[in-house]
mmCIF file of C-alpha atoms in Angstrom:
data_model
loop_
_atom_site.group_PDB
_atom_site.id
_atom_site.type_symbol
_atom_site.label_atom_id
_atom_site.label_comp_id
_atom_site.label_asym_id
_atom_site.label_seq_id
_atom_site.Cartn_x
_atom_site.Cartn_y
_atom_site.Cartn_z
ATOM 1 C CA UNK C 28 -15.488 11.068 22.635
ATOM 2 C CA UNK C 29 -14.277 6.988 22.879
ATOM 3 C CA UNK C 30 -16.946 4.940 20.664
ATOM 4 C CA UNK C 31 -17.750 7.948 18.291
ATOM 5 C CA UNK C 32 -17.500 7.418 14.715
ATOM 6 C CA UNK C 33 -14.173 8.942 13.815
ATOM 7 C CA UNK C 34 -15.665 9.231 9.991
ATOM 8 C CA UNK C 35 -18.681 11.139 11.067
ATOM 9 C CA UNK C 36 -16.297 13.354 13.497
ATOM 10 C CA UNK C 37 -14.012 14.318 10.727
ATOM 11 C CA UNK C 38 -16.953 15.014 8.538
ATOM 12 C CA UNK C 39 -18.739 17.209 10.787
ATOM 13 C CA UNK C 40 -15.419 18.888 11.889
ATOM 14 C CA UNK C 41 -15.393 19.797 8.099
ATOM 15 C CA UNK C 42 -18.406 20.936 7.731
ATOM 16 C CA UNK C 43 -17.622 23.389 10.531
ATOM 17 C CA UNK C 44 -15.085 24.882 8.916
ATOM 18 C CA UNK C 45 -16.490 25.168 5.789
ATOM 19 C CA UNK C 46 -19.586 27.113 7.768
ATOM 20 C CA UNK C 47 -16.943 29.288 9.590
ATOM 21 C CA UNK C 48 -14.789 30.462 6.430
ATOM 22 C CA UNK C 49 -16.123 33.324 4.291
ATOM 23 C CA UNK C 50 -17.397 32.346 0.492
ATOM 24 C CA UNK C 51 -14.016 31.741 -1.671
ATOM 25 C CA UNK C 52 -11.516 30.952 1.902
ATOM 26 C CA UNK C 53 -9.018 28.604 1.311
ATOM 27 C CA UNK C 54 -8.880 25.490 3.797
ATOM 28 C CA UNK C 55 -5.077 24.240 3.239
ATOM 29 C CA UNK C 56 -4.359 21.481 5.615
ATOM 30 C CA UNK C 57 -2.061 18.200 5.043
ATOM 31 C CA UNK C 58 -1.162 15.488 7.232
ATOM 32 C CA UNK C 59 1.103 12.093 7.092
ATOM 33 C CA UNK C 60 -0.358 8.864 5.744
ATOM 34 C CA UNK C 61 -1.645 6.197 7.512
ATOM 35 C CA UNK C 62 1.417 3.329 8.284
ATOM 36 C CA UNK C 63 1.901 0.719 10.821
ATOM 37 C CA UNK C 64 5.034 2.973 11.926
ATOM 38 C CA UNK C 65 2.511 5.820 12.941
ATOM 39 C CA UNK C 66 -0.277 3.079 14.484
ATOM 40 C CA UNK C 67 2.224 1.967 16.538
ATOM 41 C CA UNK C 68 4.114 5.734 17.872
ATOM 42 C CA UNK C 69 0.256 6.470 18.661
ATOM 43 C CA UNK C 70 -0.554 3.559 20.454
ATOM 44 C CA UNK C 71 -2.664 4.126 23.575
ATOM 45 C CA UNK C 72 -4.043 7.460 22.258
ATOM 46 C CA UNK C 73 -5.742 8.420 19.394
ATOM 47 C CA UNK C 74 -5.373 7.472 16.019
ATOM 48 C CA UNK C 75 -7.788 8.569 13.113
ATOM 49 C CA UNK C 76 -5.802 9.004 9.687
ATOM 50 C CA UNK C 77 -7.563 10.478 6.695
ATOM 51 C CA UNK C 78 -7.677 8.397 3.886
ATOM 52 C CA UNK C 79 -7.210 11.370 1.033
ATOM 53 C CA UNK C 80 -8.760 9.518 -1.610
ATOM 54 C CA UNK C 81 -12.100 10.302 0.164
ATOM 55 C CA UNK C 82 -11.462 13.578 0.421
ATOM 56 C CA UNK C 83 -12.643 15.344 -2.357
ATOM 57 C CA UNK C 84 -16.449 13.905 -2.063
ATOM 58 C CA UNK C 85 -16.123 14.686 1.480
ATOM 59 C CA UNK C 86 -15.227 17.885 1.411
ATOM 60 C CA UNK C 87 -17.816 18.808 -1.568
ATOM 61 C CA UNK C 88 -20.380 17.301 0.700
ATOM 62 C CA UNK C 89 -19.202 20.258 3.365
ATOM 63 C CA UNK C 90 -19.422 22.494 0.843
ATOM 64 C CA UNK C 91 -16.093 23.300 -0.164
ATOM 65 C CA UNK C 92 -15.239 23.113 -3.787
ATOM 66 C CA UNK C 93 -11.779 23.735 -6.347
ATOM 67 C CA UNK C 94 -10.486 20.701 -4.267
ATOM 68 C CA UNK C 95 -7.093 20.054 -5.003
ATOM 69 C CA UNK C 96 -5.510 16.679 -3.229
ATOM 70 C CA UNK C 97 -1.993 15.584 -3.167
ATOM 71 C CA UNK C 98 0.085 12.921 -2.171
ATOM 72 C CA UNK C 99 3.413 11.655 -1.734
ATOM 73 C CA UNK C 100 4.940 8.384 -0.202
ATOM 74 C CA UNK C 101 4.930 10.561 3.167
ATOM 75 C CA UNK C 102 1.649 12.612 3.158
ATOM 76 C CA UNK C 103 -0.831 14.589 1.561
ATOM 77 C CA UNK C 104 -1.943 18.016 1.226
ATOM 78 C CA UNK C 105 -5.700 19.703 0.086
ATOM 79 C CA UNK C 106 -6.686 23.179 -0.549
ATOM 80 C CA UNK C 107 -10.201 23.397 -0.801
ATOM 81 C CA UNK C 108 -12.321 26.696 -0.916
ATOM 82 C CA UNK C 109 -15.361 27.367 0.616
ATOM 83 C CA UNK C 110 -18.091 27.424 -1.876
ATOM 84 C CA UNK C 111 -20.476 30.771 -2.531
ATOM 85 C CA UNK C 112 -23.380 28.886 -1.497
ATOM 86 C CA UNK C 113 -24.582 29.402 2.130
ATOM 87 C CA UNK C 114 -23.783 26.261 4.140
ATOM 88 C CA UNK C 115 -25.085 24.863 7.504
#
């Protein structure tokens, strides 16, 4: 998948699972922020942090909603649940 948009990857991998779940699942998933320390352990492979500030509209746009998003210095974590509406 080199030269895909890793934006538009992540989004349709979210919209995926939001299709997948059954009205009112949880999505819980968390993962380390992006650093130079982390750019540089995953150099020569792939390397597509999440920026958690855009998660919330991102994952409403997938149709999850109740989006909770938390940080720390290390990380974040979301738990999201899939909305009643039907989603494609």
């Amino acid at each position: 998948m080199t030269g895909d948009d890793p934006i538009a990857l992540q989004d349709k991998l979210f919209g995926e699972i939001a299709r997948v779940l059954r009205p009112g699942a949880a999505l819980v998933a968390s993962d380390s922020l992006a650093s130079a320390e982390l750019a540089a352990h995953h150099e020569g492979d792939t390397y597509n942090p999440v920026d958690p500030a855009s998660l919330p509209d991102r994952l409403a746009a997938a149709g999850f909603e109740r989006i909770d998003v938390r940080t720390n210095p290390f990380g974040w974590a979301v738990i999201a649940h899939r909305g009643f509406v039907n989603v494609t």
